[in-house]
Amino acid sequence: MKPRTKALTAAVTGTALGISGLAVLAVPAGAGADPELPEISPEELVESALAADPPAFAGTVGVDERIGLPEIPGNDLTNLDSARVWHDGDAGSRLAIERESAERTIVHNSDGVWMYDSQENTATRYPAPEKTHGGEQGPPPAQMGANDPAGASTEIIDALRESSTITVDGTARVADRSAYELILTPKPEERTVLREVKIAVDAETRLPLRFEVLPAGSPEPVLSAGFTGIDFGEQPADLFSFTPPDGARVVEGDPGEHAQPGDLPDPEAGLENLADASPVGDGWDTVLTGTLPEGALSGGADAEGPPEHGQDPAGPGPQALLEQSGERVSGDFGSGYVITTRAGTALVTDDGRFAVGAVPQQVVTEALEES
């Protein structure tokens, strides 16, 4: 996809795919009989999961996505062969996402973040901010991102706990590990199209191993993310450093832009290209609003730059994609197109504003009118 088309696709699908920021890593449920574990209260399980220090590990992840996205040519957000993640139990982590003809690598350490795309042979470095506003060294970025199922699940718990009814619903086996099933259900006042989020928490380490997002009115998850296999233990130190390959193009990113917690650019969607994005509301009915980059809606087959690998150079532009996939709507916000999935709603206006969330159409409309 061309950059402009990527930006539009991100606005249309970003929240639906990125309920945790983890649309590209997911997993089927674990096999075998449910383990017998000591009883634990929801409050104790939540607190222990949030307080757990992740041990060093290596894990394998994959994706099972049933969001119900409209057909968008070139949108391969969930088209990956496999992914691996490593964590050193301290400041370092590494994520490798393999596709048919390329691999994307993200390496965190105390110095910042490296991102490498083997297809484009481009490495981007985001140095860590030297100091926080309080004058002290900020925490290493690897401790705060959502680039693996454990980090993503922890962020979900932290973001939704105050607006949820929380229960423990038995046990499960995930990646051959015994786990408790933590259920977060939206409180009655929350306006969301989701029914619950289910998180499997490792009984021994309290590391979240898997999460499942279930929509209202369906027993099947729209997104299931977690480990298919995980091995705890010390990892080789060289995994958490990165040297660009010979001949690679090296780009310096903004020191504060993506080395911050939770701000890593999505490997596919190009969310970093969206301008002025900000949340409206909180909890389950949070809506992300903002403005697309200038000229994004007018991009297309005639946009600058060569088409990406596998893309039809005469393919439809962003405006045509909206017209094909969306429903024409108008209101106090103006006019535009709305796209509805099993996991949420996105609204993109003719002048490039957008609102997207795991909510009904009325909620994104109200958020856009408020922003």
CSV table of C-alpha atoms in Angstrom, one decimal:
chain,number,residue,atom,x,y,z
A,1,MET,CA,0.0,0.0,0.0
A,2,LYS,CA,1.2,3.6,-0.7
A,3,PRO,CA,1.7,5.8,2.4
A,4,ARG,CA,-1.5,7.8,1.8
A,5,THR,CA,-3.5,4.6,1.4
A,6,LYS,CA,-1.9,3.2,4.5
A,7,ALA,CA,-2.9,6.2,6.5
A,8,LEU,CA,-6.5,6.0,5.5
A,9,THR,CA,-6.6,2.2,6.2
A,10,ALA,CA,-5.2,2.9,9.6
A,11,ALA,CA,-8.0,5.4,10.3
A,12,VAL,CA,-10.6,3.0,9.1
A,13,THR,CA,-9.3,-0.1,10.9
A,14,GLY,CA,-7.0,1.2,13.6
A,15,THR,CA,-9.1,0.7,16.7
A,16,ALA,CA,-10.9,-2.3,15.4
A,17,LEU,CA,-7.7,-4.1,14.8
A,18,GLY,CA,-5.8,-2.4,17.6
A,19,ILE,CA,-7.9,-2.8,20.7
A,20,SER,CA,-4.7,-3.5,22.4
A,21,GLY,CA,-2.3,-2.3,19.8
A,22,LEU,CA,-1.7,-5.9,18.9
A,23,ALA,CA,-3.5,-6.7,15.7
A,24,VAL,CA,-0.7,-8.6,14.1
A,25,LEU,CA,-0.1,-11.2,16.8
A,26,ALA,CA,-2.6,-13.7,18.0
A,27,VAL,CA,-3.3,-17.4,18.7
A,28,PRO,CA,-5.8,-20.3,18.9
A,29,ALA,CA,-6.9,-21.5,22.3
A,30,GLY,CA,-4.7,-24.0,24.2
A,31,ALA,CA,-5.4,-27.7,24.1
A,32,GLY,CA,-5.9,-30.2,26.9
A,33,ALA,CA,-8.0,-30.5,30.1
A,34,ASP,CA,-8.4,-27.4,32.2
A,35,PRO,CA,-5.9,-27.5,35.1
A,36,GLU,CA,-6.9,-27.5,38.8
A,37,LEU,CA,-5.6,-24.4,40.6
A,38,PRO,CA,-6.1,-22.8,44.0
A,39,GLU,CA,-9.0,-20.3,44.1
A,40,ILE,CA,-8.1,-16.7,43.7
A,41,SER,CA,-10.2,-13.5,43.8
A,42,PRO,CA,-10.6,-11.2,40.8
A,43,GLU,CA,-9.0,-8.4,42.7
A,44,GLU,CA,-5.9,-10.4,43.7
A,45,LEU,CA,-5.5,-11.7,40.1
A,46,VAL,CA,-5.7,-8.2,38.6
A,47,GLU,CA,-3.3,-6.7,41.1
A,48,SER,CA,-0.8,-9.6,40.7
A,49,ALA,CA,-0.9,-9.4,36.9
A,50,LEU,CA,-0.3,-5.7,36.9
A,51,ALA,CA,2.5,-5.9,39.4
A,52,ALA,CA,4.3,-8.9,37.8
A,53,ASP,CA,7.8,-8.3,36.5
A,54,PRO,CA,8.0,-10.2,33.2
A,55,PRO,CA,10.7,-12.9,33.4
A,56,ALA,CA,13.1,-13.6,30.5
A,57,PHE,CA,11.4,-15.7,27.9
A,58,ALA,CA,11.2,-16.6,24.2
A,59,GLY,CA,7.7,-17.1,22.7
A,60,THR,CA,5.9,-17.8,19.5
A,61,VAL,CA,2.7,-16.0,18.5
A,62,GLY,CA,0.2,-16.0,15.6
A,63,VAL,CA,-3.2,-14.4,14.7
A,64,ASP,CA,-6.8,-15.4,14.5
A,65,GLU,CA,-8.8,-12.4,13.4
A,66,ARG,CA,-12.6,-12.4,12.7
A,67,ILE,CA,-13.3,-8.7,12.9
A,68,GLY,CA,-15.3,-8.6,9.7
A,69,LEU,CA,-13.3,-5.9,7.9
A,70,PRO,CA,-14.6,-5.0,4.5
A,71,GLU,CA,-12.5,-6.2,1.6
A,72,ILE,CA,-9.8,-3.5,1.1
A,73,PRO,CA,-7.3,-4.3,-1.7
A,74,GLY,CA,-3.7,-4.4,-0.4
A,75,ASN,CA,-4.8,-4.5,3.3
A,76,ASP,CA,-2.6,-7.3,4.6
A,77,LEU,CA,-2.7,-6.2,8.3
A,78,THR,CA,-3.2,-9.7,9.5
A,79,ASN,CA,-1.5,-11.6,6.7
A,80,LEU,CA,1.6,-12.9,8.4
A,81,ASP,CA,3.2,-16.3,8.5
A,82,SER,CA,4.6,-16.2,12.0
A,83,ALA,CA,6.0,-14.0,14.8
A,84,ARG,CA,8.5,-14.5,17.5
A,85,VAL,CA,9.1,-12.4,20.7
A,86,TRP,CA,12.0,-12.4,23.1
A,87,HIS,CA,12.3,-10.6,26.5
A,88,ASP,CA,15.4,-10.4,28.7
A,89,GLY,CA,13.4,-9.7,31.9
A,90,ASP,CA,14.8,-6.2,32.1
A,91,ALA,CA,15.2,-3.5,29.5
A,92,GLY,CA,15.3,-5.5,26.3
A,93,SER,CA,12.8,-7.1,23.9
A,94,ARG,CA,12.8,-8.2,20.3
A,95,LEU,CA,9.9,-8.9,18.0
A,96,ALA,CA,10.2,-10.6,14.6
A,97,ILE,CA,7.2,-10.7,12.2
A,98,GLU,CA,7.6,-12.9,9.2
A,99,ARG,CA,5.7,-12.6,6.0
A,100,GLU,CA,5.8,-14.4,2.7
A,101,SER,CA,8.8,-12.4,1.3
A,102,ALA,CA,10.0,-10.2,4.1
A,103,GLU,CA,10.5,-9.8,7.9
A,104,ARG,CA,10.0,-6.8,10.1
A,105,THR,CA,12.1,-6.6,13.3
A,106,ILE,CA,11.5,-4.4,16.3
A,107,VAL,CA,14.3,-4.2,19.0
A,108,HIS,CA,13.9,-2.4,22.3
A,109,ASN,CA,16.7,-1.7,24.7
A,110,SER,CA,17.6,1.1,27.2
A,111,ASP,CA,18.9,3.2,24.4
A,112,GLY,CA,15.7,3.3,22.4
A,113,VAL,CA,14.0,1.3,19.6
A,114,TRP,CA,15.2,0.0,16.2
A,115,MET,CA,12.7,-1.0,13.5
A,116,TYR,CA,13.9,-2.9,10.4
A,117,ASP,CA,12.0,-3.8,7.2
A,118,SER,CA,13.9,-6.4,5.2
A,119,GLN,CA,11.8,-5.8,2.1
A,120,GLU,CA,12.6,-2.1,1.9
A,121,ASN,CA,16.0,-2.7,3.6
A,122,THR,CA,15.4,0.3,5.8
A,123,ALA,CA,16.2,0.6,9.5
A,124,THR,CA,14.7,3.4,11.6
A,125,ARG,CA,16.1,4.3,15.0
A,126,TYR,CA,14.1,6.0,17.8
A,127,PRO,CA,16.5,7.0,20.6
A,128,ALA,CA,15.1,7.0,24.1
A,129,PRO,CA,14.4,10.4,25.7
A,130,GLU,CA,17.3,11.4,27.9
A,131,LYS,CA,15.1,12.7,30.8
A,132,THR,CA,11.5,12.7,31.9
A,133,HIS,CA,9.8,16.0,32.9
A,134,GLY,CA,10.8,15.4,36.5
A,135,GLY,CA,14.5,15.3,35.5
A,136,GLU,CA,15.1,11.6,36.1
A,137,GLN,CA,15.9,9.0,33.5
A,138,GLY,CA,12.7,7.5,32.0
A,139,PRO,CA,12.0,3.8,32.2
A,140,PRO,CA,13.4,1.6,29.4
A,141,PRO,CA,10.9,1.5,26.5
A,142,ALA,CA,11.0,-2.3,26.4
A,143,GLN,CA,9.2,-2.4,29.8
A,144,MET,CA,6.3,-0.4,28.6
A,145,GLY,CA,5.3,-1.4,25.1
A,146,ALA,CA,2.5,-3.6,23.9
A,147,ASN,CA,4.5,-5.6,21.4
A,148,ASP,CA,3.7,-9.0,22.8
A,149,PRO,CA,0.6,-10.7,24.2
A,150,ALA,CA,1.7,-10.1,27.8
A,151,GLY,CA,2.2,-6.4,27.4
A,152,ALA,CA,-0.9,-6.0,25.4
A,153,SER,CA,-3.0,-7.9,27.9
A,154,THR,CA,-1.6,-5.8,30.8
A,155,GLU,CA,-2.5,-2.6,29.0
A,156,ILE,CA,-6.1,-3.9,28.4
A,157,ILE,CA,-6.5,-4.7,32.1
A,158,ASP,CA,-5.1,-1.3,33.2
A,159,ALA,CA,-7.3,0.6,30.7
A,160,LEU,CA,-10.6,-1.2,31.3
A,161,ARG,CA,-10.5,-2.3,35.0
A,162,GLU,CA,-12.4,0.8,36.3
A,163,SER,CA,-15.2,0.5,33.7
A,164,SER,CA,-15.6,-3.3,34.0
A,165,THR,CA,-17.1,-6.0,36.1
A,166,ILE,CA,-14.2,-8.4,36.7
A,167,THR,CA,-14.5,-12.1,37.5
A,168,VAL,CA,-12.4,-15.2,37.4
A,169,ASP,CA,-14.0,-17.9,35.2
A,170,GLY,CA,-12.1,-21.1,35.8
A,171,THR,CA,-8.8,-22.1,34.3
A,172,ALA,CA,-7.2,-22.9,31.0
A,173,ARG,CA,-4.0,-24.3,29.4
A,174,VAL,CA,-2.2,-21.9,27.1
A,175,ALA,CA,1.1,-22.7,25.5
A,176,ASP,CA,1.3,-25.7,27.8
A,177,ARG,CA,1.0,-23.5,30.8
A,178,SER,CA,-1.6,-23.5,33.6
A,179,ALA,CA,-3.6,-20.2,33.7
A,180,TYR,CA,-6.5,-18.5,35.3
A,181,GLU,CA,-9.2,-17.0,33.0
A,182,LEU,CA,-9.8,-13.4,33.9
A,183,ILE,CA,-13.0,-11.9,32.5
A,184,LEU,CA,-13.6,-8.1,32.0
A,185,THR,CA,-17.2,-7.2,31.1
A,186,PRO,CA,-18.3,-3.7,30.4
A,187,LYS,CA,-20.5,-2.0,33.0
A,188,PRO,CA,-24.1,-1.3,31.9
A,189,GLU,CA,-23.3,2.4,31.2
A,190,GLU,CA,-20.5,1.6,28.8
A,191,ARG,CA,-21.6,2.0,25.1
A,192,THR,CA,-19.6,-0.6,23.2
A,193,VAL,CA,-20.2,-3.3,20.7
A,194,LEU,CA,-18.0,-5.7,22.7
A,195,ARG,CA,-19.4,-8.2,25.2
A,196,GLU,CA,-16.2,-9.1,27.1
A,197,VAL,CA,-12.5,-9.5,27.1
A,198,LYS,CA,-11.0,-12.8,28.4
A,199,ILE,CA,-7.4,-12.9,29.6
A,200,ALA,CA,-5.5,-16.0,30.5
A,201,VAL,CA,-3.0,-15.2,33.3
A,202,ASP,CA,-0.1,-17.6,34.0
A,203,ALA,CA,-0.7,-19.2,37.4
A,204,GLU,CA,3.0,-19.2,38.3
A,205,THR,CA,4.5,-16.0,36.9
A,206,ARG,CA,1.2,-14.0,36.6
A,207,LEU,CA,2.3,-13.2,33.0
A,208,PRO,CA,-0.7,-12.7,30.8
A,209,LEU,CA,-0.5,-15.4,28.1
A,210,ARG,CA,-3.6,-14.8,25.9
A,211,PHE,CA,-6.5,-12.4,25.4
A,212,GLU,CA,-9.7,-12.9,23.5
A,213,VAL,CA,-12.1,-10.1,22.5
A,214,LEU,CA,-15.7,-11.1,22.2
A,215,PRO,CA,-18.5,-9.0,20.5
A,216,ALA,CA,-22.0,-8.6,21.7
A,217,GLY,CA,-24.4,-11.3,20.4
A,218,SER,CA,-21.7,-13.9,19.4
A,219,PRO,CA,-19.8,-16.7,21.2
A,220,GLU,CA,-16.9,-16.4,18.8
A,221,PRO,CA,-14.0,-14.0,19.5
A,222,VAL,CA,-13.3,-11.2,16.9
A,223,LEU,CA,-9.7,-11.2,18.0
A,224,SER,CA,-7.7,-13.8,19.9
A,225,ALA,CA,-4.1,-13.0,20.8
A,226,GLY,CA,-1.4,-14.8,22.7
A,227,PHE,CA,1.4,-17.3,22.9
A,228,THR,CA,1.3,-20.6,21.1
A,229,GLY,CA,4.6,-21.6,22.8
A,230,ILE,CA,6.7,-20.0,25.5
A,231,ASP,CA,10.0,-20.9,27.1
A,232,PHE,CA,11.2,-19.1,30.3
A,233,GLY,CA,14.9,-18.6,30.9
A,234,GLU,CA,17.8,-16.4,30.1
A,235,GLN,CA,18.1,-15.2,26.5
A,236,PRO,CA,21.2,-14.4,24.5
A,237,ALA,CA,22.2,-10.7,25.0
A,238,ASP,CA,22.9,-10.1,21.3
A,239,LEU,CA,19.1,-10.5,20.6
A,240,PHE,CA,18.6,-7.1,22.3
A,241,SER,CA,21.0,-5.1,20.3
A,242,PHE,CA,20.7,-4.2,16.6
A,243,THR,CA,23.2,-3.4,13.9
A,244,PRO,CA,21.7,-2.4,10.5
A,245,PRO,CA,22.7,-4.8,7.7
A,246,ASP,CA,25.3,-3.7,5.1
A,247,GLY,CA,23.7,-1.5,2.5
A,248,ALA,CA,20.6,-0.7,4.6
A,249,ARG,CA,19.1,2.8,4.6
A,250,VAL,CA,19.2,4.2,8.1
A,251,VAL,CA,16.6,6.8,9.2
A,252,GLU,CA,16.7,8.7,12.5
A,253,GLY,CA,13.3,9.0,14.2
A,254,ASP,CA,12.1,11.7,16.7
A,255,PRO,CA,13.7,10.8,20.1
A,256,GLY,CA,10.3,11.2,21.9
A,257,GLU,CA,8.0,10.1,19.2
A,258,HIS,CA,8.1,6.3,19.4
A,259,ALA,CA,10.5,5.4,22.2
A,260,GLN,CA,7.7,6.2,24.6
A,261,PRO,CA,5.5,3.5,26.2
A,262,GLY,CA,2.7,2.3,24.0
A,263,ASP,CA,3.7,4.7,21.1
A,264,LEU,CA,5.5,2.2,18.9
A,265,PRO,CA,4.4,2.5,15.3
A,266,ASP,CA,2.3,-0.3,14.1
A,267,PRO,CA,4.3,-2.5,11.7
A,268,GLU,CA,1.7,-2.2,8.9
A,269,ALA,CA,-0.8,0.4,9.4
A,270,GLY,CA,1.4,3.5,9.5
A,271,LEU,CA,-0.5,5.0,12.4
A,272,GLU,CA,2.4,7.4,13.0
A,273,ASN,CA,1.2,9.3,9.9
A,274,LEU,CA,-2.1,10.3,11.5
A,275,ALA,CA,-2.1,13.9,12.6
A,276,ASP,CA,-3.7,15.3,15.8
A,277,ALA,CA,-5.1,12.0,17.0
A,278,SER,CA,-6.7,12.2,20.5
A,279,PRO,CA,-9.1,10.1,22.6
A,280,VAL,CA,-12.7,11.1,23.4
A,281,GLY,CA,-14.2,9.4,26.4
A,282,ASP,CA,-12.6,6.6,28.4
A,283,GLY,CA,-13.0,2.9,29.1
A,284,TRP,CA,-14.9,0.7,26.7
A,285,ASP,CA,-16.4,3.6,24.7
A,286,THR,CA,-13.2,5.4,24.1
A,287,VAL,CA,-13.1,6.9,20.5
A,288,LEU,CA,-10.0,8.0,18.8
A,289,THR,CA,-10.5,11.2,16.8
A,290,GLY,CA,-8.1,13.1,14.5
A,291,THR,CA,-7.3,14.3,11.1
A,292,LEU,CA,-5.7,12.4,8.2
A,293,PRO,CA,-2.5,13.8,6.6
A,294,GLU,CA,-3.2,16.5,4.1
A,295,GLY,CA,-4.1,15.1,0.7
A,296,ALA,CA,-4.6,11.5,2.0
A,297,LEU,CA,-8.1,11.2,0.6
A,298,SER,CA,-7.0,12.4,-2.9
A,299,GLY,CA,-4.2,9.9,-3.1
A,300,GLY,CA,-4.5,6.8,-5.3
A,301,ALA,CA,-3.2,5.4,-8.5
A,302,ASP,CA,-1.8,8.8,-9.4
A,303,ALA,CA,-0.1,9.3,-6.1
A,304,GLU,CA,3.6,10.1,-6.0
A,305,GLY,CA,6.0,7.2,-5.8
A,306,PRO,CA,6.1,3.7,-7.2
A,307,PRO,CA,3.5,1.1,-6.1
A,308,GLU,CA,4.5,-1.3,-3.4
A,309,HIS,CA,5.3,-4.9,-4.1
A,310,GLY,CA,2.2,-6.8,-5.1
A,311,GLN,CA,0.1,-3.7,-5.4
A,312,ASP,CA,-1.9,-3.0,-8.6
A,313,PRO,CA,-0.6,0.4,-9.8
A,314,ALA,CA,-4.0,1.1,-11.2
A,315,GLY,CA,-5.8,0.1,-8.1
A,316,PRO,CA,-8.4,2.3,-6.4
A,317,GLY,CA,-7.3,5.3,-4.3
A,318,PRO,CA,-8.4,6.0,-0.8
A,319,GLN,CA,-11.6,7.8,-1.7
A,320,ALA,CA,-12.6,4.9,-3.9
A,321,LEU,CA,-11.9,2.5,-1.0
A,322,LEU,CA,-14.2,4.5,1.2
A,323,GLU,CA,-17.0,4.5,-1.4
A,324,GLN,CA,-16.6,0.8,-1.9
A,325,SER,CA,-16.4,-0.2,1.8
A,326,GLY,CA,-18.5,2.5,3.6
A,327,GLU,CA,-22.0,3.8,3.8
A,328,ARG,CA,-22.6,7.5,3.0
A,329,VAL,CA,-23.7,9.5,6.0
A,330,SER,CA,-24.1,13.2,7.0
A,331,GLY,CA,-24.9,15.2,10.2
A,332,ASP,CA,-23.7,18.1,12.2
A,333,PHE,CA,-20.1,16.9,11.6
A,334,GLY,CA,-20.5,17.3,7.9
A,335,SER,CA,-20.6,14.4,5.4
A,336,GLY,CA,-18.5,11.3,5.0
A,337,TYR,CA,-18.4,7.5,5.1
A,338,VAL,CA,-19.0,5.1,8.0
A,339,ILE,CA,-17.5,1.5,8.1
A,340,THR,CA,-18.9,-1.0,10.5
A,341,THR,CA,-17.3,-4.2,11.7
A,342,ARG,CA,-18.0,-6.8,14.4
A,343,ALA,CA,-15.4,-5.0,16.6
A,344,GLY,CA,-16.3,-1.3,16.1
A,345,THR,CA,-17.1,1.6,13.8
A,346,ALA,CA,-15.0,4.1,11.9
A,347,LEU,CA,-16.2,7.4,10.4
A,348,VAL,CA,-14.1,9.4,7.9
A,349,THR,CA,-15.4,12.8,6.8
A,350,ASP,CA,-15.0,14.4,3.3
A,351,ASP,CA,-12.5,16.9,4.8
A,352,GLY,CA,-10.3,14.2,6.3
A,353,ARG,CA,-11.4,14.0,9.9
A,354,PHE,CA,-11.9,10.6,11.5
A,355,ALA,CA,-13.4,8.9,14.5
A,356,VAL,CA,-12.9,5.2,15.3
A,357,GLY,CA,-13.7,3.0,18.3
A,358,ALA,CA,-15.2,-0.3,19.6
A,359,VAL,CA,-18.6,1.4,19.7
A,360,PRO,CA,-21.8,1.9,17.7
A,361,GLN,CA,-22.1,4.5,15.0
A,362,GLN,CA,-23.9,7.0,17.2
A,363,VAL,CA,-20.9,7.1,19.6
A,364,VAL,CA,-18.3,7.9,16.9
A,365,THR,CA,-20.6,10.5,15.5
A,366,GLU,CA,-21.0,12.2,18.8
A,367,ALA,CA,-17.2,12.0,19.4
A,368,LEU,CA,-16.5,13.7,16.1
A,369,GLU,CA,-19.0,16.4,16.8
A,370,GLU,CA,-17.3,17.0,20.2
A,371,SER,CA,-13.8,17.1,18.9
